[in-house]
Amino acid sequence: MSAYPAYTMGGLCVVGGITGYAKTRSVPSLVAGVGVGLLFLWSADAIRKGSPNGLEGALGASALLLLSSLPRLAKGPVPAVLAATSSAAGVYYGTKVYNLRSH
């Protein structure tokens, strides 16, 4: 199982949250971006170490990011990219969890 998608999403979320704060002084962007990013990074580390709940954490972080991006989808390219990448990560980790549970 690969932790690379979670590492990538985690890094992008942290950088995006900090960038959103730097541009607009948006504290919700900072808190949400860093929070979801840290959840992705924790999940990636757990997946890499083979610890329990890493896949579920990455799936949960993907769902959280997707659900927070959908209401803002029409506001520009950033929410659309967030929705697309979180959907891709969600499908990837959802498939991994499903395959793990069904065997």
mmCIF file with all atom_site columns, C-alpha atoms in Angstrom:
data_model
loop_
_atom_site.group_PDB
_atom_site.id
_atom_site.type_symbol
_atom_site.label_atom_id
_atom_site.label_alt_id
_atom_site.label_comp_id
_atom_site.label_asym_id
_atom_site.label_entity_id
_atom_site.label_seq_id
_atom_site.pdbx_PDB_ins_code
_atom_site.Cartn_x
_atom_site.Cartn_y
_atom_site.Cartn_z
_atom_site.occupancy
_atom_site.B_iso_or_equiv
_atom_site.pdbx_formal_charge
_atom_site.auth_seq_id
_atom_site.auth_comp_id
_atom_site.auth_asym_id
_atom_site.auth_atom_id
_atom_site.pdbx_PDB_model_num
ATOM 1   C CA . MET A 1 1   ? 0.000   0.000   0.000  1.00 0.00 ? 1   MET A CA 1
ATOM 2   C CA . SER A 1 2   ? 1.259   3.384   -0.924 1.00 0.00 ? 2   SER A CA 1
ATOM 3   C CA . ALA A 1 3   ? 1.430   6.333   1.382  1.00 0.00 ? 3   ALA A CA 1
ATOM 4   C CA . TYR A 1 4   ? 2.537   8.685   -1.410 1.00 0.00 ? 4   TYR A CA 1
ATOM 5   C CA . PRO A 1 5   ? -0.963  10.023  -2.249 1.00 0.00 ? 5   PRO A CA 1
ATOM 6   C CA . ALA A 1 6   ? -1.525  10.883  1.423  1.00 0.00 ? 6   ALA A CA 1
ATOM 7   C CA . TYR A 1 7   ? 1.906   12.526  1.715  1.00 0.00 ? 7   TYR A CA 1
ATOM 8   C CA . THR A 1 8   ? 1.168   14.552  -1.432 1.00 0.00 ? 8   THR A CA 1
ATOM 9   C CA . MET A 1 9   ? -2.308  15.587  -0.299 1.00 0.00 ? 9   MET A CA 1
ATOM 10  C CA . GLY A 1 10  ? -1.007  16.441  3.167  1.00 0.00 ? 10  GLY A CA 1
ATOM 11  C CA . GLY A 1 11  ? 1.737   18.652  1.840  1.00 0.00 ? 11  GLY A CA 1
ATOM 12  C CA . LEU A 1 12  ? -0.587  20.398  -0.603 1.00 0.00 ? 12  LEU A CA 1
ATOM 13  C CA . CYS A 1 13  ? -3.221  21.022  2.070  1.00 0.00 ? 13  CYS A CA 1
ATOM 14  C CA . VAL A 1 14  ? -0.717  22.491  4.529  1.00 0.00 ? 14  VAL A CA 1
ATOM 15  C CA . VAL A 1 15  ? 0.831   24.726  1.864  1.00 0.00 ? 15  VAL A CA 1
ATOM 16  C CA . GLY A 1 16  ? -2.621  25.697  0.589  1.00 0.00 ? 16  GLY A CA 1
ATOM 17  C CA . GLY A 1 17  ? -3.858  26.606  4.061  1.00 0.00 ? 17  GLY A CA 1
ATOM 18  C CA . ILE A 1 18  ? -0.803  28.754  4.737  1.00 0.00 ? 18  ILE A CA 1
ATOM 19  C CA . THR A 1 19  ? -1.075  30.374  1.303  1.00 0.00 ? 19  THR A CA 1
ATOM 20  C CA . GLY A 1 20  ? -4.785  31.090  1.801  1.00 0.00 ? 20  GLY A CA 1
ATOM 21  C CA . TYR A 1 21  ? -4.007  32.753  5.090  1.00 0.00 ? 21  TYR A CA 1
ATOM 22  C CA . ALA A 1 22  ? -1.100  34.755  3.646  1.00 0.00 ? 22  ALA A CA 1
ATOM 23  C CA . LYS A 1 23  ? -3.198  36.066  0.737  1.00 0.00 ? 23  LYS A CA 1
ATOM 24  C CA . THR A 1 24  ? -6.494  36.820  2.442  1.00 0.00 ? 24  THR A CA 1
ATOM 25  C CA . ARG A 1 25  ? -5.803  36.561  6.187  1.00 0.00 ? 25  ARG A CA 1
ATOM 26  C CA . SER A 1 26  ? -8.384  33.765  6.237  1.00 0.00 ? 26  SER A CA 1
ATOM 27  C CA . VAL A 1 27  ? -8.051  31.968  9.557  1.00 0.00 ? 27  VAL A CA 1
ATOM 28  C CA . PRO A 1 28  ? -10.532 29.239  8.457  1.00 0.00 ? 28  PRO A CA 1
ATOM 29  C CA . SER A 1 29  ? -8.275  28.486  5.462  1.00 0.00 ? 29  SER A CA 1
ATOM 30  C CA . LEU A 1 30  ? -5.291  28.194  7.756  1.00 0.00 ? 30  LEU A CA 1
ATOM 31  C CA . VAL A 1 31  ? -7.011  25.993  10.327 1.00 0.00 ? 31  VAL A CA 1
ATOM 32  C CA . ALA A 1 32  ? -8.743  23.756  7.785  1.00 0.00 ? 32  ALA A CA 1
ATOM 33  C CA . GLY A 1 33  ? -5.760  23.431  5.467  1.00 0.00 ? 33  GLY A CA 1
ATOM 34  C CA . VAL A 1 34  ? -3.259  22.681  8.199  1.00 0.00 ? 34  VAL A CA 1
ATOM 35  C CA . GLY A 1 35  ? -5.720  20.442  10.078 1.00 0.00 ? 35  GLY A CA 1
ATOM 36  C CA . VAL A 1 36  ? -6.656  18.292  7.085  1.00 0.00 ? 36  VAL A CA 1
ATOM 37  C CA . GLY A 1 37  ? -3.043  18.323  5.911  1.00 0.00 ? 37  GLY A CA 1
ATOM 38  C CA . LEU A 1 38  ? -1.830  17.027  9.256  1.00 0.00 ? 38  LEU A CA 1
ATOM 39  C CA . LEU A 1 39  ? -4.479  14.291  9.180  1.00 0.00 ? 39  LEU A CA 1
ATOM 40  C CA . PHE A 1 40  ? -3.242  13.243  5.730  1.00 0.00 ? 40  PHE A CA 1
ATOM 41  C CA . LEU A 1 41  ? 0.379   13.315  6.914  1.00 0.00 ? 41  LEU A CA 1
ATOM 42  C CA . TRP A 1 42  ? -0.432  11.273  10.033 1.00 0.00 ? 42  TRP A CA 1
ATOM 43  C CA . SER A 1 43  ? -2.286  8.771   7.850  1.00 0.00 ? 43  SER A CA 1
ATOM 44  C CA . ALA A 1 44  ? 0.619   8.540   5.424  1.00 0.00 ? 44  ALA A CA 1
ATOM 45  C CA . ASP A 1 45  ? 3.032   7.870   8.265  1.00 0.00 ? 45  ASP A CA 1
ATOM 46  C CA . ALA A 1 46  ? 0.712   5.208   9.699  1.00 0.00 ? 46  ALA A CA 1
ATOM 47  C CA . ILE A 1 47  ? 0.377   3.559   6.278  1.00 0.00 ? 47  ILE A CA 1
ATOM 48  C CA . ARG A 1 48  ? 4.141   3.576   5.808  1.00 0.00 ? 48  ARG A CA 1
ATOM 49  C CA . LYS A 1 49  ? 4.704   2.007   9.231  1.00 0.00 ? 49  LYS A CA 1
ATOM 50  C CA . GLY A 1 50  ? 1.899   -0.521  8.777  1.00 0.00 ? 50  GLY A CA 1
ATOM 51  C CA . SER A 1 51  ? 0.076   0.856   11.809 1.00 0.00 ? 51  SER A CA 1
ATOM 52  C CA . PRO A 1 52  ? -3.674  0.421   12.124 1.00 0.00 ? 52  PRO A CA 1
ATOM 53  C CA . ASN A 1 53  ? -6.116  3.036   10.839 1.00 0.00 ? 53  ASN A CA 1
ATOM 54  C CA . GLY A 1 54  ? -3.772  4.734   8.371  1.00 0.00 ? 54  GLY A CA 1
ATOM 55  C CA . LEU A 1 55  ? -5.940  3.894   5.379  1.00 0.00 ? 55  LEU A CA 1
ATOM 56  C CA . GLU A 1 56  ? -9.099  4.869   7.219  1.00 0.00 ? 56  GLU A CA 1
ATOM 57  C CA . GLY A 1 57  ? -7.535  8.177   8.264  1.00 0.00 ? 57  GLY A CA 1
ATOM 58  C CA . ALA A 1 58  ? -6.600  8.988   4.680  1.00 0.00 ? 58  ALA A CA 1
ATOM 59  C CA . LEU A 1 59  ? -10.088 8.057   3.513  1.00 0.00 ? 59  LEU A CA 1
ATOM 60  C CA . GLY A 1 60  ? -11.620 10.245  6.234  1.00 0.00 ? 60  GLY A CA 1
ATOM 61  C CA . ALA A 1 61  ? -9.364  13.177  5.366  1.00 0.00 ? 61  ALA A CA 1
ATOM 62  C CA . SER A 1 62  ? -10.353 12.809  1.694  1.00 0.00 ? 62  SER A CA 1
ATOM 63  C CA . ALA A 1 63  ? -14.043 12.813  2.602  1.00 0.00 ? 63  ALA A CA 1
ATOM 64  C CA . LEU A 1 64  ? -13.619 15.815  4.887  1.00 0.00 ? 64  LEU A CA 1
ATOM 65  C CA . LEU A 1 65  ? -11.801 17.783  2.195  1.00 0.00 ? 65  LEU A CA 1
ATOM 66  C CA . LEU A 1 66  ? -14.353 16.837  -0.459 1.00 0.00 ? 66  LEU A CA 1
ATOM 67  C CA . LEU A 1 67  ? -17.341 17.743  1.699  1.00 0.00 ? 67  LEU A CA 1
ATOM 68  C CA . SER A 1 68  ? -15.820 21.089  2.621  1.00 0.00 ? 68  SER A CA 1
ATOM 69  C CA . SER A 1 69  ? -14.992 21.878  -1.030 1.00 0.00 ? 69  SER A CA 1
ATOM 70  C CA . LEU A 1 70  ? -18.330 21.004  -2.637 1.00 0.00 ? 70  LEU A CA 1
ATOM 71  C CA . PRO A 1 71  ? -20.323 24.014  -1.350 1.00 0.00 ? 71  PRO A CA 1
ATOM 72  C CA . ARG A 1 72  ? -17.652 26.361  -2.758 1.00 0.00 ? 72  ARG A CA 1
ATOM 73  C CA . LEU A 1 73  ? -17.285 24.568  -6.112 1.00 0.00 ? 73  LEU A CA 1
ATOM 74  C CA . ALA A 1 74  ? -18.616 27.439  -8.229 1.00 0.00 ? 74  ALA A CA 1
ATOM 75  C CA . LYS A 1 75  ? -16.360 30.030  -6.578 1.00 0.00 ? 75  LYS A CA 1
ATOM 76  C CA . GLY A 1 76  ? -13.320 29.323  -8.704 1.00 0.00 ? 76  GLY A CA 1
ATOM 77  C CA . PRO A 1 77  ? -10.616 26.882  -9.638 1.00 0.00 ? 77  PRO A CA 1
ATOM 78  C CA . VAL A 1 78  ? -9.203  26.228  -6.149 1.00 0.00 ? 78  VAL A CA 1
ATOM 79  C CA . PRO A 1 79  ? -12.338 24.539  -4.741 1.00 0.00 ? 79  PRO A CA 1
ATOM 80  C CA . ALA A 1 80  ? -12.698 22.589  -7.997 1.00 0.00 ? 80  ALA A CA 1
ATOM 81  C CA . VAL A 1 81  ? -9.123  21.312  -7.773 1.00 0.00 ? 81  VAL A CA 1
ATOM 82  C CA . LEU A 1 82  ? -9.623  20.463  -4.090 1.00 0.00 ? 82  LEU A CA 1
ATOM 83  C CA . ALA A 1 83  ? -12.782 18.524  -4.924 1.00 0.00 ? 83  ALA A CA 1
ATOM 84  C CA . ALA A 1 84  ? -11.106 16.654  -7.784 1.00 0.00 ? 84  ALA A CA 1
ATOM 85  C CA . THR A 1 85  ? -7.958  15.714  -5.883 1.00 0.00 ? 85  THR A CA 1
ATOM 86  C CA . SER A 1 86  ? -9.841  14.728  -2.738 1.00 0.00 ? 86  SER A CA 1
ATOM 87  C CA . SER A 1 87  ? -12.169 12.599  -4.882 1.00 0.00 ? 87  SER A CA 1
ATOM 88  C CA . ALA A 1 88  ? -9.212  10.851  -6.472 1.00 0.00 ? 88  ALA A CA 1
ATOM 89  C CA . ALA A 1 89  ? -7.577  10.222  -3.095 1.00 0.00 ? 89  ALA A CA 1
ATOM 90  C CA . GLY A 1 90  ? -10.907 9.053   -1.684 1.00 0.00 ? 90  GLY A CA 1
ATOM 91  C CA . VAL A 1 91  ? -11.417 6.571   -4.501 1.00 0.00 ? 91  VAL A CA 1
ATOM 92  C CA . TYR A 1 92  ? -7.852  5.292   -4.101 1.00 0.00 ? 92  TYR A CA 1
ATOM 93  C CA . TYR A 1 93  ? -8.028  4.813   -0.337 1.00 0.00 ? 93  TYR A CA 1
ATOM 94  C CA . GLY A 1 94  ? -11.663 3.687   -0.429 1.00 0.00 ? 94  GLY A CA 1
ATOM 95  C CA . THR A 1 95  ? -10.691 0.911   -2.818 1.00 0.00 ? 95  THR A CA 1
ATOM 96  C CA . LYS A 1 96  ? -7.771  -0.067  -0.572 1.00 0.00 ? 96  LYS A CA 1
ATOM 97  C CA . VAL A 1 97  ? -10.003 -0.219  2.525  1.00 0.00 ? 97  VAL A CA 1
ATOM 98  C CA . TYR A 1 98  ? -12.683 -2.160  0.663  1.00 0.00 ? 98  TYR A CA 1
ATOM 99  C CA . ASN A 1 99  ? -10.184 -4.696  -0.662 1.00 0.00 ? 99  ASN A CA 1
ATOM 100 C CA . LEU A 1 100 ? -8.614  -5.082  2.767  1.00 0.00 ? 100 LEU A CA 1
ATOM 101 C CA . ARG A 1 101 ? -11.989 -5.668  4.434  1.00 0.00 ? 101 ARG A CA 1
ATOM 102 C CA . SER A 1 102 ? -13.284 -8.101  1.804  1.00 0.00 ? 102 SER A CA 1
ATOM 103 C CA . HIS A 1 103 ? -10.302 -10.462 2.060  1.00 0.00 ? 103 HIS A CA 1
#
